[in-house]
Coordinates of C-alpha atoms in Angstrom, one line a residue:
X1 CA -0.2 -0.3 0.0
X2 CA 1.4 3.3 -0.3
X3 CA 2.9 5.6 2.5
X4 CA 1.7 8.7 1.3
X5 CA -1.9 10.0 2.3
X6 CA -2.8 11.2 -0.8
X7 CA -1.5 8.3 -2.7
X8 CA -3.9 6.3 -0.4
X9 CA -7.0 8.7 -1.4
X10 CA -6.2 8.4 -5.4
X11 CA -6.0 4.8 -4.5
X12 CA -9.2 4.7 -3.2
X13 CA -10.6 6.6 -6.4
X14 CA -8.5 4.7 -8.9
X15 CA -10.3 1.3 -7.3
X16 CA -13.4 2.9 -7.5
X17 CA -13.1 3.6 -11.3
X18 CA -11.2 0.1 -11.8
X19 CA -14.6 -1.5 -10.4
X20 CA -16.8 0.5 -13.2
X21 CA -14.9 0.3 -16.0
X22 CA -15.0 -3.8 -15.0
X23 CA -19.0 -4.0 -14.6
X24 CA -19.0 -2.1 -17.7
X25 CA -16.5 -4.5 -19.4
X26 CA -19.0 -7.5 -18.1
X27 CA -22.2 -5.5 -19.0
X28 CA -23.4 -7.4 -22.6
X29 CA -27.1 -6.5 -22.6
X30 CA -26.3 -3.5 -24.5
X31 CA -23.5 -1.8 -26.3
X32 CA -20.4 0.1 -24.6
X33 CA -21.3 3.7 -25.7
X34 CA -18.7 6.6 -26.2
X35 CA -20.8 9.0 -23.2
X36 CA -19.8 6.3 -21.1
X37 CA -16.1 5.2 -21.8
X38 CA -15.3 9.3 -21.9
X39 CA -16.9 9.9 -18.2
X40 CA -14.6 7.3 -17.2
X41 CA -11.6 8.1 -18.6
X42 CA -12.0 11.8 -17.5
X43 CA -12.4 10.7 -14.4
X44 CA -9.2 8.8 -14.5
X45 CA -6.9 11.6 -16.3
X46 CA -7.9 13.7 -13.5
X47 CA -6.5 11.0 -10.9
X48 CA -3.6 10.6 -13.2
X49 CA -2.8 14.1 -12.8
X50 CA -3.6 15.0 -9.0
X51 CA -0.7 12.0 -9.0
X52 CA 1.8 13.8 -11.0
X53 CA 1.5 16.7 -8.9
X54 CA 2.3 14.5 -5.8
X55 CA 5.1 12.6 -7.5
X56 CA 6.5 15.4 -9.4
X57 CA 8.5 12.9 -11.5
X58 CA 9.9 11.2 -8.3
X59 CA 9.1 7.6 -7.7
X60 CA 10.4 5.5 -5.2
X61 CA 9.2 1.9 -5.8
X62 CA 6.3 0.5 -7.5
X63 CA 3.4 0.2 -4.8
X64 CA -0.5 -1.3 -4.9
X65 CA -1.4 2.4 -6.8
X66 CA 0.9 1.7 -9.5
X67 CA -0.9 -2.1 -10.1
X68 CA -4.6 -0.2 -10.1
X69 CA -3.4 2.8 -12.5
X70 CA -2.1 0.2 -15.3
X71 CA -5.1 -1.9 -15.0
X72 CA -7.4 1.3 -15.4
X73 CA -5.0 2.4 -18.3
X74 CA -5.1 -0.9 -19.9
X75 CA -9.1 -1.0 -20.0
X76 CA -9.6 2.2 -20.9
X77 CA -7.1 1.6 -24.1
X78 CA -9.2 -1.5 -24.7
X79 CA -12.4 0.3 -24.5
X80 CA -11.7 2.9 -26.8
X81 CA -10.7 0.5 -29.3
X82 CA -14.2 -1.0 -28.7
X83 CA -16.3 2.4 -29.3
X84 CA -13.5 2.6 -32.6
X85 CA -11.3 5.3 -31.6
X86 CA -8.9 3.5 -32.6
X87 CA -6.5 6.4 -33.7
X88 CA -6.5 8.4 -30.2
X89 CA -3.5 8.5 -27.7
X90 CA -5.7 6.2 -24.8
X91 CA -6.0 3.6 -27.2
X92 CA -2.7 2.8 -28.1
X93 CA -1.6 2.0 -24.6
X94 CA -2.6 -1.2 -24.6
X95 CA -0.8 -2.1 -27.8
X96 CA 2.6 -1.3 -26.3
X97 CA 1.6 -2.8 -23.5
X98 CA 1.3 -5.9 -25.6
X99 CA 4.1 -5.2 -27.9
X100 CA 6.6 -4.9 -24.7
X101 CA 5.8 -8.5 -23.5
X102 CA 6.3 -9.7 -27.2
X103 CA 10.1 -7.8 -27.5
X104 CA 11.1 -9.3 -23.9
X105 CA 9.9 -12.6 -25.1
X106 CA 11.9 -12.4 -28.2
X107 CA 15.1 -11.3 -26.4
X108 CA 15.1 -13.6 -23.8
X109 CA 14.3 -16.8 -26.2
X110 CA 16.8 -15.1 -29.2
X111 CA 14.5 -17.1 -31.5
X112 CA 12.7 -13.8 -33.9
X113 CA 12.7 -13.8 -37.7
X114 CA 13.1 -10.5 -39.7
X115 CA 9.2 -10.7 -40.2
X116 CA 8.6 -10.4 -36.2
X117 CA 10.6 -7.0 -36.3
X118 CA 9.1 -5.6 -39.6
X119 CA 5.5 -6.1 -38.2
X120 CA 6.2 -4.5 -34.8
X121 CA 8.3 -1.5 -36.1
X122 CA 5.3 -0.8 -38.5
X123 CA 2.9 -0.7 -35.7
X124 CA 5.4 1.2 -33.3
X125 CA 5.5 4.2 -36.3
X126 CA 2.1 4.2 -36.2
X127 CA 1.8 4.5 -32.8
X128 CA 4.1 7.5 -32.5
X129 CA 2.3 8.6 -35.9
X130 CA -0.9 8.7 -33.5
X131 CA 1.1 10.4 -30.7
X132 CA 2.0 13.2 -32.8
X133 CA -1.2 13.7 -34.5
X134 CA -3.1 13.2 -31.1
X135 CA -1.2 15.0 -28.9
X136 CA -2.8 18.1 -27.8
X137 CA -6.6 16.6 -27.6
X138 CA -5.4 14.2 -24.4
X139 CA -3.9 14.0 -21.0
X140 CA 0.2 15.5 -21.3
X141 CA 0.7 12.2 -18.9
X142 CA -1.1 9.8 -21.3
X143 CA 1.0 11.2 -24.0
X144 CA 4.6 11.2 -22.5
X145 CA 3.7 7.8 -21.2
X146 CA 3.2 6.6 -24.6
X147 CA 6.0 8.2 -25.9
X148 CA 8.3 6.6 -23.1
X149 CA 7.0 3.9 -23.9
X150 CA 7.3 3.3 -27.7
X151 CA 11.4 5.0 -27.1
X152 CA 12.2 1.8 -25.2
X153 CA 10.7 -0.4 -27.8
X154 CA 12.4 1.5 -30.5
X155 CA 15.3 0.6 -28.6
X156 CA 14.5 -2.9 -27.6
X157 CA 13.8 -3.3 -31.3
X158 CA 17.4 -2.3 -32.4
X159 CA 19.1 -4.1 -30.1
X160 CA 17.0 -7.5 -32.1
X161 CA 17.4 -5.6 -35.4
X162 CA 21.3 -5.9 -34.8
X163 CA 21.6 -9.6 -34.5
X164 CA 20.0 -10.5 -37.3
X165 CA 22.2 -7.8 -39.1
X166 CA 25.4 -9.7 -38.3
X167 CA 24.4 -12.6 -40.5
X168 CA 25.1 -12.6 -43.9
X169 CA 22.0 -12.8 -45.9
X170 CA 22.2 -16.5 -47.3
X171 CA 22.5 -17.2 -43.7
X172 CA 19.5 -15.0 -43.1
X173 CA 17.0 -16.9 -44.8
X174 CA 18.6 -20.4 -43.1
X175 CA 17.3 -18.7 -40.4
X176 CA 13.9 -17.9 -40.9
X177 CA 13.5 -21.2 -41.9
X178 CA 14.7 -22.7 -38.8
X179 CA 12.7 -20.5 -36.9
X180 CA 9.9 -21.2 -38.7
X181 CA 10.5 -25.3 -38.5
X182 CA 11.0 -24.4 -35.1
X183 CA 8.0 -22.9 -34.4
X184 CA 5.6 -25.6 -36.6
X185 CA 7.4 -28.3 -34.2
X186 CA 6.1 -26.5 -31.4
X187 CA 2.7 -25.9 -32.9
X188 CA 2.2 -29.7 -33.2
X189 CA 3.7 -30.6 -29.9
X190 CA 0.6 -28.9 -28.4
X191 CA -2.1 -30.0 -30.8
X192 CA -4.9 -32.0 -28.9
X193 CA -3.4 -35.4 -31.1
X194 CA 0.1 -35.8 -30.9
X195 CA 1.4 -36.7 -34.8
X196 CA 4.4 -38.3 -34.9
X197 CA 4.2 -38.2 -39.0
X198 CA 4.5 -34.5 -39.0
X199 CA 7.3 -34.3 -36.5
X200 CA 9.0 -36.4 -38.7
X201 CA 8.6 -34.2 -41.7
X202 CA 9.4 -31.3 -39.6
X203 CA 13.1 -33.2 -38.6
X204 CA 13.3 -34.1 -42.2
X205 CA 13.3 -30.6 -43.7
X206 CA 16.5 -30.1 -40.5
X207 CA 18.5 -32.4 -41.9
X208 CA 18.2 -31.4 -45.5
X209 CA 19.6 -27.6 -43.7
X210 CA 22.2 -29.8 -42.2
X211 CA 23.2 -31.7 -45.4
X212 CA 23.4 -28.3 -47.4
X213 CA 26.5 -27.5 -44.7
X214 CA 30.3 -28.3 -45.7
X215 CA 32.0 -29.4 -42.5
X216 CA 29.5 -28.3 -40.3
X217 CA 29.2 -24.2 -41.7
X218 CA 27.6 -22.7 -44.4
X219 CA 29.5 -21.8 -47.2
X220 CA 29.2 -18.6 -49.9
X221 CA 29.4 -19.2 -53.2
X222 CA 32.9 -18.4 -53.2
X223 CA 34.1 -21.4 -50.7
X224 CA 34.4 -18.7 -47.4
X225 CA 32.0 -19.2 -44.3
X226 CA 29.4 -16.7 -44.2
X227 CA 29.1 -14.1 -41.5
X228 CA 27.0 -15.6 -38.8
X229 CA 27.7 -19.3 -39.7
X230 CA 28.0 -20.4 -36.1
X231 CA 24.9 -18.9 -35.0
X232 CA 22.4 -20.6 -37.5
X233 CA 24.8 -23.7 -37.1
X234 CA 23.5 -23.3 -33.2
X235 CA 20.5 -22.7 -34.0
X236 CA 20.1 -26.0 -36.1
X237 CA 21.6 -28.3 -33.2
X238 CA 18.8 -26.7 -31.0
X239 CA 16.1 -27.5 -33.4
X240 CA 17.4 -31.2 -34.0
X241 CA 17.6 -31.7 -29.8
X242 CA 14.2 -29.9 -29.5
X243 CA 12.8 -32.3 -32.3
X244 CA 14.0 -35.6 -30.4
X245 CA 12.7 -34.1 -27.0
X246 CA 9.6 -33.9 -28.5
X247 CA 9.3 -37.0 -30.5
X248 CA 10.1 -38.5 -27.0
X249 CA 7.5 -37.0 -24.6
X250 CA 4.9 -36.3 -27.7
X251 CA 2.8 -34.2 -25.7
X252 CA 2.8 -35.6 -22.3
X253 CA 3.3 -32.8 -19.7
X254 CA 3.8 -34.1 -16.3
X255 CA 1.0 -33.8 -13.7
X256 CA 2.8 -30.9 -11.4
X257 CA 2.6 -28.4 -14.3
X258 CA -0.6 -29.9 -16.2
X259 CA -2.6 -27.0 -14.4
X260 CA -0.6 -24.2 -15.9
X261 CA -0.6 -26.5 -19.3
X262 CA -4.1 -26.7 -19.8
X263 CA -5.3 -22.8 -18.7
X264 CA -2.4 -22.3 -21.6
X265 CA -4.1 -24.1 -24.0
X266 CA -7.4 -22.8 -23.3
X267 CA -6.6 -19.0 -23.9
X268 CA -4.4 -20.1 -27.1
X269 CA -7.3 -22.0 -28.9
X270 CA -9.9 -19.1 -27.6
X271 CA -7.5 -16.5 -29.2
X272 CA -7.0 -18.9 -32.3
X273 CA -11.1 -18.9 -32.9
X274 CA -11.0 -15.1 -32.0
X275 CA -8.5 -14.2 -34.7
X276 CA -10.6 -15.9 -37.5
X277 CA -14.2 -15.2 -36.5
X278 CA -12.8 -11.3 -35.0
X279 CA -15.0 -9.3 -37.3
X280 CA -17.9 -10.9 -35.8
X281 CA -17.3 -11.7 -32.3
X282 CA -14.6 -9.7 -30.8
X283 CA -15.6 -7.1 -28.2
X284 CA -11.4 -5.9 -27.4
X285 CA -12.0 -5.6 -24.0
X286 CA -12.4 -8.9 -23.6
X287 CA -8.7 -9.5 -24.5
X288 CA -8.1 -8.0 -21.1
X289 CA -9.2 -11.1 -19.2
X290 CA -6.7 -13.2 -21.6
X291 CA -4.2 -10.5 -20.8
X292 CA -4.1 -10.8 -17.2
X293 CA -4.3 -14.5 -17.2
X294 CA -0.9 -14.5 -19.0
X295 CA 0.3 -11.7 -17.3
X296 CA 0.3 -14.2 -14.1
X297 CA 1.3 -17.2 -15.4
X298 CA 4.6 -15.1 -17.3
X299 CA 5.0 -13.0 -13.9
X300 CA 5.2 -16.7 -11.8
X301 CA 8.3 -17.4 -13.3
X302 CA 11.6 -17.4 -11.0
X303 CA 14.5 -16.9 -12.9
X304 CA 13.0 -17.5 -16.1
X305 CA 11.3 -21.4 -15.1
X306 CA 8.6 -22.2 -12.9
X307 CA 8.6 -24.1 -9.8
X308 CA 6.4 -27.2 -8.5
X309 CA 4.9 -27.0 -5.5
X310 CA 8.0 -28.4 -4.1
X311 CA 10.4 -25.5 -5.2
X312 CA 11.7 -27.6 -8.0
X313 CA 12.3 -26.3 -11.7
X314 CA 10.5 -27.3 -14.5
X315 CA 12.5 -29.6 -16.8
X316 CA 13.3 -27.9 -20.3
X317 CA 10.8 -29.8 -22.0
X318 CA 8.0 -28.4 -20.0
X319 CA 9.3 -24.9 -19.6
X320 CA 9.6 -24.6 -23.9
X321 CA 6.2 -25.8 -24.0
X322 CA 4.7 -23.6 -21.7
X323 CA 6.8 -20.5 -23.3
X324 CA 5.9 -21.4 -26.4
X325 CA 2.1 -21.2 -25.5
X326 CA 2.4 -17.7 -23.7
X327 CA 4.8 -16.2 -26.6
X328 CA 1.7 -17.7 -29.3
X329 CA -1.0 -16.2 -27.3
X330 CA 0.4 -12.9 -26.6
X331 CA 1.1 -13.0 -30.7
X332 CA -3.0 -13.2 -31.2
X333 CA -3.9 -10.6 -28.8
X334 CA -1.1 -8.2 -30.6
X335 CA -2.6 -9.6 -34.0
X336 CA -6.1 -8.7 -32.7
X337 CA -5.9 -5.1 -31.4
X338 CA -3.8 -4.4 -33.8
X339 CA -6.8 -5.1 -36.8
X340 CA -9.2 -3.3 -34.4
X341 CA -11.7 -1.5 -36.4
X342 CA -12.1 2.3 -36.4
X343 CA -15.7 1.8 -35.8
X344 CA -17.7 1.2 -32.3
X345 CA -18.8 -2.3 -31.4
X346 CA -22.5 -0.1 -32.2
X347 CA -22.1 -0.1 -35.8
X348 CA -19.7 -3.3 -36.4
X349 CA -22.5 -5.4 -37.6
X350 CA -23.1 -3.3 -40.5
X351 CA -19.5 -2.7 -41.4
X352 CA -19.0 -6.6 -41.1
X353 CA -22.1 -6.8 -43.6
X354 CA -20.6 -3.6 -46.2
X355 CA -17.1 -5.2 -45.7
X356 CA -18.4 -8.9 -46.7
X357 CA -20.5 -6.9 -49.7
X358 CA -17.8 -5.1 -50.9
X359 CA -15.6 -8.7 -51.0
X360 CA -18.5 -10.2 -53.3
X361 CA -18.8 -7.6 -55.7
X362 CA -14.8 -7.3 -56.2
X363 CA -15.2 -11.1 -56.8
X364 CA -17.9 -10.5 -59.2
X365 CA -16.0 -7.8 -61.1
X366 CA -12.4 -10.1 -60.8
X367 CA -14.5 -12.8 -62.4
X368 CA -15.8 -11.1 -65.4
X369 CA -18.5 -8.8 -64.0
X370 CA -22.4 -10.2 -64.4
X371 CA -24.0 -11.1 -67.9
X372 CA -27.3 -9.3 -67.1
X373 CA -28.4 -6.4 -65.0
X374 CA -30.9 -8.5 -62.7
X375 CA -27.9 -10.5 -61.0
X376 CA -26.7 -7.3 -59.2
X377 CA -30.5 -6.8 -58.0
X378 CA -29.4 -9.1 -54.2
X379 CA -26.6 -6.4 -53.9
X380 CA -28.5 -3.5 -54.8
X381 CA -31.4 -4.1 -52.9
X382 CA -29.2 -4.7 -49.5
X383 CA -27.1 -1.6 -50.3
X384 CA -30.1 0.1 -50.3
X385 CA -31.8 -1.2 -47.5
X386 CA -28.6 -0.3 -45.4
X387 CA -28.9 3.2 -47.1
X388 CA -32.3 3.3 -45.6
X389 CA -31.0 2.8 -42.2
X390 CA -29.4 6.3 -42.1
X391 CA -30.8 9.3 -40.1
X392 CA -29.9 12.6 -41.8
X393 CA -27.1 10.8 -43.4
X394 CA -26.0 8.9 -39.9
X395 CA -26.4 5.5 -38.5
X396 CA -27.8 6.1 -34.9
X397 CA -28.4 3.3 -32.2
X398 CA -31.4 4.7 -30.5
X399 CA -30.6 8.2 -29.7
X400 CA -26.8 7.7 -30.0
X401 CA -24.5 8.5 -33.0
X402 CA -21.9 5.9 -32.2
X403 CA -17.8 6.5 -33.5
X404 CA -16.6 5.6 -37.1
X405 CA -20.0 7.1 -39.1
X406 CA -16.8 8.0 -41.9
X407 CA -15.3 4.5 -42.3
X408 CA -19.1 3.1 -42.6
X409 CA -20.0 5.9 -45.0
X410 CA -17.0 5.1 -46.6
X411 CA -17.4 1.9 -46.9
X412 CA -21.2 2.0 -48.4
X413 CA -20.1 4.6 -51.1
X414 CA -17.4 2.1 -52.3
X415 CA -19.9 -0.7 -52.4
X416 CA -22.3 1.7 -54.2
X417 CA -19.3 2.3 -56.8
X418 CA -18.8 -1.1 -57.4
X419 CA -22.0 -1.9 -58.0
X420 CA -22.5 1.3 -60.2
X421 CA -19.6 0.2 -62.3
X422 CA -20.6 -3.6 -62.8
X423 CA -24.5 -2.3 -64.0
X424 CA -22.8 -0.5 -66.2
X425 CA -20.7 -2.8 -67.7
X426 CA -23.4 -5.2 -67.5
X427 CA -25.9 -2.3 -69.4
X428 CA -23.0 -1.8 -72.3
X429 CA -22.5 -5.8 -72.7
X430 CA -26.4 -6.3 -73.2
X431 CA -26.1 -3.0 -75.7
X432 CA -23.2 -4.9 -77.4
X433 CA -25.0 -8.3 -78.3
X434 CA -28.0 -6.2 -79.1
X435 CA -25.5 -4.8 -82.0
X436 CA -24.2 -7.8 -82.9
X437 CA -27.3 -9.7 -83.6
X438 CA -29.0 -6.7 -85.1
X439 CA -26.3 -7.3 -87.3
X440 CA -25.7 -10.5 -88.0
X441 CA -29.7 -11.0 -88.8
X442 CA -29.7 -8.0 -91.6
X443 CA -27.8 -10.1 -94.3
X444 CA -30.2 -13.0 -93.9
X445 CA -33.2 -10.7 -94.1
X446 CA -32.0 -9.3 -97.9
X447 CA -30.9 -12.8 -99.2
X448 CA -34.7 -13.8 -98.5

């Protein structure tokens, strides 16, 4: 608990805000409204301002207040995503937390690909863009905190990139392939039904790479050892050793760590389903519960490993299996946050219908269009029915005007444009056919 009486008062108010946020998150009877979120956001920002004045930049160790504040900031961030305000500073907070987790794990494992780093780098650039454009509209503390987090993540990212830069391009390609095989093997190891055949096929790919080496080294076209050859050879040895362990254990986890394993398997599977059905089933605030569970298990490690009830560390097989599940789950959360649409959940059903319509119309266009205007009637009727839902040009839910009006209207306009192009093309094709028929029938009439 905080020792300062003023901090204890702030803690009480933050706890009340946290409770309200959790209640709002659990309420499935109605859509989350912007005004409800903004009231709690403003209350939170005021407590942050007061805390900043008390501490004046000095912070002597973390206490209970910091934990509750982190929880509130995380929840508010996910609420901003849920109401469609994805390009504002508060929405970026939760994503930086997940990126930091991912980077910490990549640093710890020393197993990452250039694609991993590129994706995270692009996301951080986007978050910095949000910060630059939106900073004047939000709490300077939140903006400062986000800028600090982005800077720390970029620093870690640069160090990881340095490690890949030490590899010549041909061995970088081998490195990427090994990372892909290793992850596929870890996935096979955590499937509900273990497949020996699948793992043996992956091991055969490792042997192919091993056979391409000369005296245990990767050589260039000039016969010289490539820079980074030793590091990639070491990774290959680790992959082969892991394949042997996986084939021996066949996905069986000791009872002492079975509970943790089952929790992580369920989290991974649930997040995987969400990543497939995201557009129709995800409420971003749901990710909070997954994060809390993962953070709790991740932070329970002692010197990087978990201990059983007797204080004995998990063996290598268990440790790597659990870490894979945690990292995979954080990866799914990162993907789901990154893919959050700039539309309130109240408008998502309409937005998703339009997304589907757009994909269908593009598919029709790419496959040669329609033979008659009549074939476009179902699309036209659906578009008109959605357009007629607008009141004074806005999509209303009750008396509310949910966030994301511009995105939905823009998508609707794109669908109308595609539909119009297809109709014009069909009409022109019909006219051409009529002209051809009339021309072909003209000589016959003369001959008769």
